[in-house]
Coordinates of C-alpha atoms and ligand atoms in Angstrom, one line a residue:
Chain A
M1 CA 0.0 -0.5 0.1
S2 CA 1.0 3.3 -0.9
G3 CA 0.3 4.1 2.7
N4 CA 2.1 7.4 3.2
K5 CA 1.5 9.7 0.7
I6 CA -0.5 12.5 1.1
I7 CA -3.2 13.3 -1.3
L8 CA -4.8 16.2 0.0
E9 CA -3.3 19.2 2.3
V10 CA -4.8 22.6 3.4
K11 CA -2.8 24.9 5.2
K12 CA -4.2 28.0 7.1
L13 CA -7.5 27.1 5.4
S14 CA -10.4 29.7 6.3
K15 CA -13.3 30.6 5.4
V16 CA -15.4 33.7 6.6
Y17 CA -19.0 34.7 5.2
D18 CA -20.9 36.9 8.0
K19 CA -17.9 35.7 10.2
E20 CA -15.6 32.8 9.9
V21 CA -17.1 29.6 10.0
L22 CA -13.4 27.7 9.3
N23 CA -10.0 28.2 9.7
I24 CA -7.5 25.0 10.0
E25 CA -4.2 25.6 10.3
H26 CA -2.7 22.7 8.9
L27 CA -4.6 18.9 7.8
S28 CA -3.5 16.5 5.3
F29 CA -4.7 13.2 4.1
H30 CA -3.1 10.1 2.7
K31 CA -3.7 8.2 0.0
G32 CA -5.7 4.9 0.1
K33 CA -7.7 5.7 3.5
I34 CA -11.0 6.7 4.7
Y35 CA -11.3 9.9 7.2
G36 CA -14.6 10.5 8.8
I37 CA -15.4 14.2 9.6
I38 CA -17.5 14.5 12.8
G39 CA -18.7 17.7 14.6
P40 CA -21.6 19.2 15.5
S41 CA -24.4 21.3 13.3
G42 CA -23.0 24.2 11.9
A43 CA -19.0 23.4 12.7
G44 CA -17.7 23.9 9.1
K45 CA -17.6 20.4 7.7
S46 CA -19.6 20.7 4.7
T47 CA -17.9 24.5 3.8
F48 CA -14.7 22.2 4.2
L49 CA -15.7 19.6 1.5
R50 CA -17.2 22.3 -0.8
L51 CA -13.6 24.1 -0.2
V52 CA -11.5 20.9 -1.3
N53 CA -14.2 20.9 -4.0
L54 CA -13.4 24.1 -5.5
L55 CA -16.9 25.0 -5.3
E56 CA -16.0 27.9 -3.1
S57 CA -13.0 29.9 -2.7
P58 CA -11.0 29.9 0.8
T59 CA -11.1 33.4 2.0
K60 CA -7.3 32.6 3.3
G61 CA -5.1 29.8 2.7
Y62 CA -4.0 26.7 0.2
I63 CA -4.9 23.6 -1.0
Y64 CA -2.9 21.3 -2.1
F65 CA -4.0 18.2 -4.4
K66 CA -1.8 15.7 -5.6
G67 CA 0.9 17.8 -4.6
E68 CA -0.3 21.0 -6.6
K69 CA -1.8 23.6 -5.5
I70 CA -5.5 23.9 -6.8
F71 CA -7.7 27.2 -6.9
L72 CA -11.4 27.4 -8.4
N73 CA -10.4 30.0 -11.0
D74 CA -7.4 29.0 -12.8
H75 CA -6.6 25.9 -14.7
T76 CA -5.9 24.0 -12.0
A77 CA -9.6 23.5 -11.1
A78 CA -10.3 21.3 -14.1
L79 CA -7.2 19.1 -13.5
A80 CA -8.1 18.4 -10.0
R81 CA -11.7 17.7 -10.8
R82 CA -10.9 15.3 -13.3
D83 CA -9.8 12.9 -10.0
M84 CA -11.8 14.1 -7.2
T85 CA -15.2 14.5 -6.7
M86 CA -17.9 14.8 -4.6
V87 CA -21.6 12.7 -3.2
F88 CA -24.2 15.6 -1.6
Q89 CA -26.1 14.9 1.4
K90 CA -29.3 15.4 -1.0
P91 CA -27.7 14.2 -4.7
L92 CA -29.4 16.0 -7.5
L93 CA -29.7 13.2 -10.3
F94 CA -30.0 14.4 -13.8
H95 CA -33.7 14.1 -15.4
T96 CA -32.9 11.2 -17.6
S97 CA -32.4 7.4 -16.9
V98 CA -30.3 5.9 -14.3
A99 CA -27.9 4.5 -16.7
E100 CA -27.3 8.1 -17.9
N101 CA -26.6 9.3 -14.8
I102 CA -23.6 7.1 -13.9
A103 CA -22.3 7.3 -17.7
Y104 CA -22.0 11.3 -17.0
G105 CA -18.5 11.7 -15.6
L106 CA -17.7 9.1 -17.8
K107 CA -19.2 10.6 -21.0
A108 CA -17.5 13.8 -19.8
R109 CA -14.1 12.2 -19.6
R110 CA -14.9 11.0 -23.1
F111 CA -14.3 7.5 -22.5
P112 CA -15.3 5.3 -25.4
K113 CA -18.7 3.7 -25.2
E114 CA -18.0 0.1 -25.0
K115 CA -16.2 0.6 -21.9
I116 CA -18.8 3.3 -20.5
K117 CA -21.3 0.6 -21.0
A118 CA -19.6 -2.1 -19.3
R119 CA -18.7 -0.1 -16.3
V120 CA -22.0 0.8 -16.0
E121 CA -23.4 -2.5 -16.1
A122 CA -20.7 -3.2 -13.4
L123 CA -21.7 0.1 -11.1
L124 CA -25.5 -1.1 -11.1
E125 CA -24.4 -4.4 -10.4
K126 CA -22.8 -3.6 -7.1
V127 CA -24.6 -1.0 -5.8
G128 CA -27.7 -3.6 -6.4
L129 CA -29.8 -1.5 -9.0
K130 CA -29.4 -3.9 -12.0
E131 CA -32.7 -3.8 -12.9
F132 CA -32.8 -0.3 -12.4
A133 CA -31.0 1.0 -15.8
G134 CA -33.8 2.2 -17.9
R135 CA -35.5 3.7 -14.8
H136 CA -35.7 7.4 -15.1
A137 CA -34.1 9.0 -12.0
A138 CA -37.3 10.8 -10.4
T139 CA -38.6 7.2 -9.9
L140 CA -36.3 6.3 -7.6
S141 CA -36.5 5.8 -3.6
G142 CA -34.2 8.2 -1.5
G143 CA -32.1 5.0 -1.1
E144 CA -31.7 4.1 -4.7
A145 CA -31.1 7.4 -5.2
Q146 CA -28.1 7.7 -3.1
R147 CA -27.0 4.8 -4.7
V148 CA -27.2 5.8 -7.6
A149 CA -25.2 9.1 -6.7
L150 CA -22.6 7.0 -5.6
A151 CA -22.2 4.9 -8.5
R152 CA -22.1 8.0 -10.9
A153 CA -19.5 9.5 -8.6
V154 CA -17.0 6.6 -8.4
A155 CA -17.5 5.8 -12.2
F156 CA -14.2 7.3 -13.3
E157 CA -12.2 6.4 -10.3
P158 CA -11.5 9.4 -8.7
A159 CA -8.2 9.5 -6.3
L160 CA -10.3 11.6 -4.1
L161 CA -13.8 10.9 -2.7
L162 CA -15.7 13.3 -0.4
L163 CA -18.9 12.2 1.0
D164 CA -21.6 15.1 3.1
E165 CA -23.4 13.1 4.9
P166 CA -24.2 10.1 2.8
T167 CA -26.6 8.0 4.7
A168 CA -28.4 11.1 6.7
N169 CA -32.4 10.3 5.9
L170 CA -31.5 6.7 4.9
D171 CA -33.1 3.6 6.4
P172 CA -30.6 1.2 8.4
T173 CA -30.5 -0.9 5.1
N174 CA -29.4 1.3 3.0
V175 CA -26.8 2.9 5.5
Q176 CA -25.3 -1.0 5.4
L177 CA -25.6 -1.2 1.7
I178 CA -23.7 1.9 1.6
E179 CA -21.1 1.6 4.5
Q180 CA -20.3 -1.6 2.5
L181 CA -19.9 -0.2 -1.0
I182 CA -17.5 2.6 0.8
L183 CA -15.1 0.1 2.1
E184 CA -15.3 -2.3 -0.8
L185 CA -14.5 0.8 -2.8
N186 CA -11.2 1.8 -0.7
K187 CA -10.2 -1.7 -0.7
D188 CA -10.5 -2.3 -4.1
T189 CA -9.1 0.9 -5.6
E190 CA -7.1 2.5 -2.7
M191 CA -9.7 5.5 -3.7
T192 CA -9.1 8.4 -0.8
I193 CA -12.3 8.9 1.0
I194 CA -13.2 11.7 3.4
I195 CA -16.9 11.5 4.6
V196 CA -18.4 14.2 6.8
T197 CA -20.9 12.8 9.1
H198 CA -23.2 13.5 11.8
N199 CA -23.4 9.9 13.1
I200 CA -20.4 8.6 15.3
F201 CA -21.3 5.4 15.1
Q202 CA -20.8 5.4 11.3
A203 CA -17.6 7.2 11.6
R204 CA -16.6 4.5 13.9
R205 CA -17.4 1.7 11.6
V206 CA -16.1 3.2 8.2
A207 CA -13.2 5.7 9.2
R208 CA -9.8 4.6 9.7
E209 CA -9.0 8.3 11.2
V210 CA -11.7 11.2 12.4
V211 CA -11.1 14.8 12.5
F212 CA -13.5 16.2 15.3
L213 CA -14.4 20.2 14.0
H214 CA -16.0 22.6 16.2
E215 CA -16.7 25.8 15.3
G216 CA -14.6 25.9 12.3
H217 CA -11.6 24.6 14.3
I218 CA -10.0 21.2 14.7
V219 CA -10.4 19.9 18.2
E220 CA -8.7 16.5 17.8
A221 CA -7.6 14.5 15.0
G222 CA -6.4 10.5 14.7
E223 CA -7.0 7.2 14.9
T224 CA -10.6 6.2 15.1
K225 CA -9.8 4.3 18.3
K226 CA -7.9 6.5 20.0
I227 CA -10.4 9.7 19.5
F228 CA -13.2 7.4 20.8
T229 CA -11.4 5.5 23.7
S230 CA -8.8 8.2 24.8
P231 CA -9.8 11.7 23.8
E232 CA -7.8 14.3 24.9
D233 CA -9.9 17.5 24.9
P234 CA -13.0 17.2 26.7
R235 CA -15.0 18.7 23.9
T236 CA -14.7 15.8 21.8
K237 CA -15.1 13.4 24.9
A238 CA -18.4 14.9 25.3
F239 CA -19.1 14.6 21.5
V240 CA -18.4 11.0 21.3
E241 CA -19.9 10.4 24.6
G242 CA -23.0 12.1 22.9
R243 CA -23.4 14.2 25.5
M244 CA -22.7 17.5 23.2
V245 CA -26.4 19.0 22.7
Y246 CA -26.3 20.4 19.3
Chain B
M1 CA -74.9 39.5 -43.6
S2 CA -75.9 38.4 -40.2
L3 CA -73.3 37.4 -37.4
L4 CA -74.3 33.8 -38.2
E5 CA -73.5 34.5 -42.1
G6 CA -70.3 35.8 -40.9
I7 CA -69.0 32.9 -39.1
I8 CA -70.2 30.3 -41.7
E9 CA -68.4 32.3 -44.2
A10 CA -65.4 32.5 -42.3
F11 CA -65.8 28.6 -41.8
S12 CA -65.8 28.5 -45.5
L13 CA -62.6 30.5 -46.5
I14 CA -60.6 28.4 -43.9
L15 CA -61.9 25.1 -45.1
T16 CA -61.4 25.9 -48.9
L17 CA -58.1 27.5 -48.2
D18 CA -58.8 30.9 -49.5
P19 CA -55.3 32.2 -51.0
Y20 CA -55.6 35.7 -49.1
L21 CA -56.6 34.0 -45.3
I22 CA -53.8 31.4 -46.2
K23 CA -51.1 33.9 -47.4
I24 CA -51.7 35.8 -44.4
A25 CA -51.8 33.0 -41.8
L26 CA -48.3 31.8 -43.4
L27 CA -46.6 35.2 -42.9
S28 CA -47.6 35.9 -39.5
L29 CA -46.3 32.3 -38.8
Q30 CA -43.0 32.5 -40.8
V31 CA -42.4 36.3 -39.1
S32 CA -43.3 35.5 -35.5
A33 CA -41.3 31.8 -35.8
V34 CA -38.0 33.6 -37.2
A35 CA -38.7 36.5 -34.2
V36 CA -39.4 33.5 -31.7
L37 CA -35.9 31.6 -33.1
L38 CA -33.5 34.4 -33.0
A39 CA -34.7 35.6 -29.2
T40 CA -34.3 32.2 -28.5
L41 CA -30.5 32.5 -29.7
A42 CA -30.2 35.5 -27.6
G43 CA -32.6 34.8 -24.5
V44 CA -31.7 31.2 -23.2
P45 CA -28.1 32.0 -22.9
L46 CA -28.7 35.3 -21.3
G47 CA -31.6 34.0 -19.1
T48 CA -29.4 31.0 -18.1
F49 CA -26.4 33.0 -17.5
L50 CA -28.5 35.3 -15.2
G51 CA -30.4 32.6 -13.3
L52 CA -26.8 31.3 -12.5
K53 CA -25.8 34.5 -10.8
P54 CA -26.8 35.0 -7.5
R55 CA -29.8 37.0 -6.8
E56 CA -28.7 39.9 -5.4
R57 CA -26.0 40.7 -8.1
T58 CA -28.6 40.6 -10.6
R59 CA -31.3 42.6 -9.2
F60 CA -31.6 45.6 -11.4
I61 CA -31.4 43.4 -14.7
S62 CA -34.0 41.3 -13.3
K63 CA -36.5 44.5 -12.6
L64 CA -35.4 45.7 -16.2
L65 CA -36.3 42.2 -17.9
Y66 CA -39.8 42.4 -16.3
T67 CA -40.3 46.0 -16.9
L68 CA -39.4 44.7 -21.0
M69 CA -41.7 42.0 -20.5
G70 CA -44.8 44.3 -20.2
L71 CA -43.9 46.5 -22.8
P72 CA -46.7 47.6 -24.4
P73 CA -46.1 45.9 -28.2
V74 CA -46.6 50.2 -29.8
V75 CA -43.8 51.0 -27.8
A76 CA -41.5 48.6 -29.0
G77 CA -42.8 48.5 -32.5
L78 CA -42.2 53.1 -31.9
V79 CA -38.5 52.4 -31.2
I80 CA -38.0 50.0 -33.5
Y81 CA -39.5 52.5 -36.3
L82 CA -37.5 55.6 -34.8
L83 CA -34.3 52.8 -35.3
L84 CA -35.3 51.9 -39.0
S85 CA -36.7 55.3 -40.2
R86 CA -34.6 57.1 -43.0
V87 CA -33.4 59.7 -40.4
G88 CA -32.7 56.8 -38.1
P89 CA -29.3 55.3 -37.1
L90 CA -30.1 52.1 -39.1
G91 CA -32.0 53.8 -41.8
F92 CA -29.6 52.7 -44.5
L93 CA -30.6 49.3 -43.9
G94 CA -33.8 50.6 -45.7
V95 CA -35.7 47.7 -44.4
L96 CA -38.8 49.5 -42.6
Y97 CA -42.3 48.0 -43.7
T98 CA -40.4 44.8 -44.5
P99 CA -41.1 41.5 -43.0
T100 CA -37.7 42.1 -41.5
A101 CA -38.3 44.9 -39.7
M102 CA -41.4 43.3 -38.1
V103 CA -38.9 40.5 -36.9
A104 CA -36.8 42.8 -35.1
A105 CA -39.9 43.8 -33.5
Q106 CA -41.4 40.8 -32.4
F107 CA -37.5 40.0 -31.3
A108 CA -37.8 43.0 -29.0
L109 CA -40.6 41.9 -27.7
A110 CA -40.0 38.4 -27.4
V111 CA -36.5 38.3 -26.2
P112 CA -37.3 39.9 -22.1
I113 CA -40.3 37.3 -21.7
I114 CA -37.6 34.3 -23.2
A115 CA -34.5 35.5 -20.5
A116 CA -36.8 36.2 -17.8
L117 CA -38.7 33.3 -17.9
T118 CA -35.4 31.2 -18.6
M119 CA -33.9 32.7 -15.8
I120 CA -36.4 31.9 -13.3
G121 CA -36.4 28.5 -13.9
I122 CA -32.9 28.1 -13.9
R123 CA -32.5 29.9 -10.6
S124 CA -34.9 26.9 -9.2
S125 CA -32.6 24.2 -9.5
G126 CA -29.5 25.4 -11.8
K127 CA -26.9 26.1 -8.9
E128 CA -27.3 23.0 -7.9
V129 CA -27.0 21.5 -11.4
Q130 CA -24.0 23.1 -12.2
E131 CA -22.2 22.2 -9.2
T132 CA -23.3 18.7 -9.7
A133 CA -22.1 18.9 -13.3
R134 CA -18.7 20.4 -12.0
T135 CA -17.8 18.2 -9.4
L136 CA -18.3 14.9 -11.6
G137 CA -15.8 16.7 -14.0
A138 CA -17.5 18.4 -16.5
G139 CA -15.9 21.4 -18.8
R140 CA -17.5 24.5 -19.0
F141 CA -19.7 23.8 -22.0
L142 CA -20.9 20.1 -21.1
T143 CA -21.4 22.1 -17.8
A144 CA -23.6 25.2 -19.4
W145 CA -25.8 22.6 -21.6
T146 CA -26.2 20.4 -18.7
V147 CA -27.7 23.1 -16.7
V148 CA -30.0 24.3 -20.0
R149 CA -31.2 20.7 -20.7
E150 CA -32.1 20.2 -16.9
S151 CA -34.1 23.2 -17.0
R152 CA -35.7 22.4 -20.7
F153 CA -39.0 22.7 -19.6
A154 CA -39.2 25.8 -18.2
I155 CA -37.4 26.8 -21.1
F156 CA -39.8 25.3 -23.7
G157 CA -42.1 26.8 -21.7
A158 CA -40.5 30.3 -21.9
I159 CA -40.1 29.9 -25.6
V160 CA -43.7 29.2 -26.4
T161 CA -44.7 31.8 -23.7
G162 CA -43.1 34.3 -26.2
L163 CA -44.4 33.0 -29.3
G164 CA -48.0 33.2 -27.9
R165 CA -46.6 37.1 -27.3
V166 CA -45.7 38.1 -30.7
I167 CA -47.8 36.2 -32.8
A168 CA -50.8 38.0 -30.8
E169 CA -49.7 41.3 -30.7
V170 CA -50.5 44.0 -33.6
G171 CA -49.5 47.4 -32.1
A172 CA -45.5 47.0 -33.4
V173 CA -46.2 44.9 -36.8
M174 CA -48.5 47.5 -37.9
I175 CA -46.1 50.5 -36.8
V176 CA -43.1 48.9 -38.8
G177 CA -44.6 46.5 -41.0
G178 CA -47.4 49.0 -42.3
N179 CA -50.0 46.5 -43.1
I180 CA -49.1 46.2 -46.8
E181 CA -51.2 43.8 -48.8
G182 CA -49.3 40.8 -49.9
H183 CA -46.1 42.0 -47.9
T184 CA -46.3 43.0 -44.9
R185 CA -50.5 41.9 -43.6
V186 CA -50.2 39.2 -41.1
M187 CA -53.2 38.0 -38.9
T188 CA -53.6 40.6 -36.4
T189 CA -53.0 43.4 -38.6
A190 CA -55.7 41.9 -41.0
I191 CA -58.5 41.9 -38.9
V192 CA -58.2 45.3 -38.0
L193 CA -58.3 46.4 -41.3
E194 CA -61.3 44.0 -42.4
T195 CA -62.8 44.8 -39.2
A196 CA -62.8 48.5 -40.2
K197 CA -63.7 47.8 -44.0
G198 CA -66.6 45.6 -43.2
H199 CA -65.7 42.5 -44.2
L200 CA -66.7 40.4 -41.2
E201 CA -66.0 37.1 -42.8
L202 CA -62.4 37.7 -43.6
A203 CA -61.9 39.9 -39.9
V204 CA -63.3 35.9 -38.1
G205 CA -61.8 33.6 -40.4
L206 CA -58.8 35.2 -39.5
G207 CA -59.7 35.4 -35.8
I208 CA -60.7 31.6 -35.8
V209 CA -57.3 30.8 -37.2
L210 CA -55.3 32.8 -34.6
L211 CA -57.6 31.1 -31.6
F212 CA -56.3 28.0 -33.1
I213 CA -52.7 28.7 -33.6
S214 CA -53.3 30.2 -30.0
F215 CA -54.9 26.9 -28.6
I216 CA -52.0 24.6 -30.0
I217 CA -49.5 26.7 -28.3
N218 CA -50.9 27.4 -25.1
S219 CA -51.3 23.4 -25.2
L220 CA -47.9 23.3 -25.8
L221 CA -47.2 25.0 -22.8
Y222 CA -49.9 23.5 -20.7
N223 CA -47.7 20.5 -21.3
F224 CA -44.1 21.7 -20.6
Q225 CA -45.6 23.2 -17.5
G226 CA -46.9 19.9 -16.5
G227 CA -43.1 18.5 -17.3
G228 CA -44.0 17.3 -20.5
K229 CA -46.3 14.6 -20.3
G230 CA -49.5 14.5 -22.3
S231 CA -50.6 15.6 -26.3
V232 CA -51.9 18.3 -27.3
W233 CA -55.1 17.7 -26.3
Ligands
ATP301 N1 -23.4 30.5 2.1 C1 -23.3 30.5 3.1 N2 -23.8 32.0 3.8 C2 -23.4 32.4 4.6 N3 -23.1 31.7 5.9 C3 -23.0 30.6 5.6 C4 -22.7 30.0 4.0 N4 -22.8 28.6 3.9 C5 -22.4 27.8 5.2 N5 -22.7 28.9 6.0 C6 -22.9 29.0 7.7 O1 -21.3 28.2 7.9 C7 -21.5 27.6 9.0 C8 -21.1 26.4 8.8 O2 -21.6 25.5 7.9 P1 -21.8 24.0 7.0 O3 -22.6 23.8 6.4 O4 -19.9 24.0 7.0 O5 -21.7 23.2 8.5 P2 -22.0 21.6 8.9 O6 -20.7 21.3 9.7 O7 -21.9 21.2 7.2 O8 -23.3 21.4 9.7 P3 -24.7 20.6 9.5 O9 -24.2 19.1 10.2 O10 -25.6 21.0 10.1 O11 -24.6 20.1 7.8 C9 -22.8 27.5 9.5 O12 -23.2 28.6 10.4 C10 -23.8 28.5 8.2 O13 -24.7 29.1 8.7
MG302 MG1 -23.1 20.4 6.0

């Protein structure tokens, strides 16, 4: 495993809206690992993902992806987006068939037709929606839609996958299916995955390392086991024990 | 002639494909179709661009578009007249009192409608579509195309609304076209004239054709608003 290679790094990253909502001094992510970002509502978790995915510009600071500084407004954005992607909490599927949705990123990258077809079929199988290729995306249930969104995101095998609350509002079966998919993807392709979640149990189940964000700051980060069993900061302790009110 | 006779006569003109009536109806359709096509090429990109901008940064231009949407056709006609008249800045083109001038006037009426309704349609989900497309690695062009595609029902609706407005208007084409028989006479201006001359059968016949076209247009609109389901009927 190329375990020690840094794929993503942020330095002095800050985002100010009406007030500062994110301020991260330094954080790095290694290739092939699954990271969990946890923290109460409004902690800046989504903001962090949106900055990394170049949907928003930081007020200050830099993002390094595969060793290169990346910015929203220049050529580095296109390069970065080729190789990273994000699944939103409420994913938007395009008004077309399930298969067309999954093929979108492959078409954008001009994959040959046969390859697209093969990939889409394999993914449909993987997410348990083999019979759904021709179904219109608007007719899917929430859990099915979320699985299609995940399949669409990983179809082009990005090096970095950002997931914003991928299982919020889903039933336990779909939660389990999606968690399983995340673990499999990571194992099969060495995809680096950052998963933002409210659910501390989910972070515990899937993440190798956890970052605890609170009011825009990192309170504590490290091995999942350590964060959950012997947190250093009292706020972390309160949060992982479910005592932090939010 | 009684009203009933007029209506019967009107239907016979339609059913026998009276050349005067057909010619006028065709010119109407032609002028409005070209005007709306051009207005679509200008209005859809403009509306898409504006729809993706933050609301607070497009406040002024939105108000301007809404105002222009309600522009009285005679005023639009007057402005185009002033531009195209012999002494106007575009007088050298020599297109006043031609179908080209009528296309220009209807274009001016249709652009704000198409742009504004497109903008409203894009605003509802355009930003999310744009972010999703970008996130999946789409370039500029594919992203824009995806945004338009995802709002296609709203956009078709905008185009059809524009068509409905221009095909039914009379003031602008009257001023810049001049209602010249066989040259710039369209359904609405013909109705005005034939009614004034007492040729009610012609006026009613044209009125029925116009109503029918209007019905088709609004049926299409109704279907687009319902997400593209259902036939014209
Ligand atoms: N576009 C914006 N304009 C102004 N404030 C914003 C904007 N986006 C986010 N914020 C604010 O930034 C803070 C962090 O938001 P963010 O969405 O990152 O939180 P989060 O940790 O993802 O919360 P949740 O768990 O509820 O999703 C919040 O206080 C939010 O109101
Ligand atoms: Mg969030």
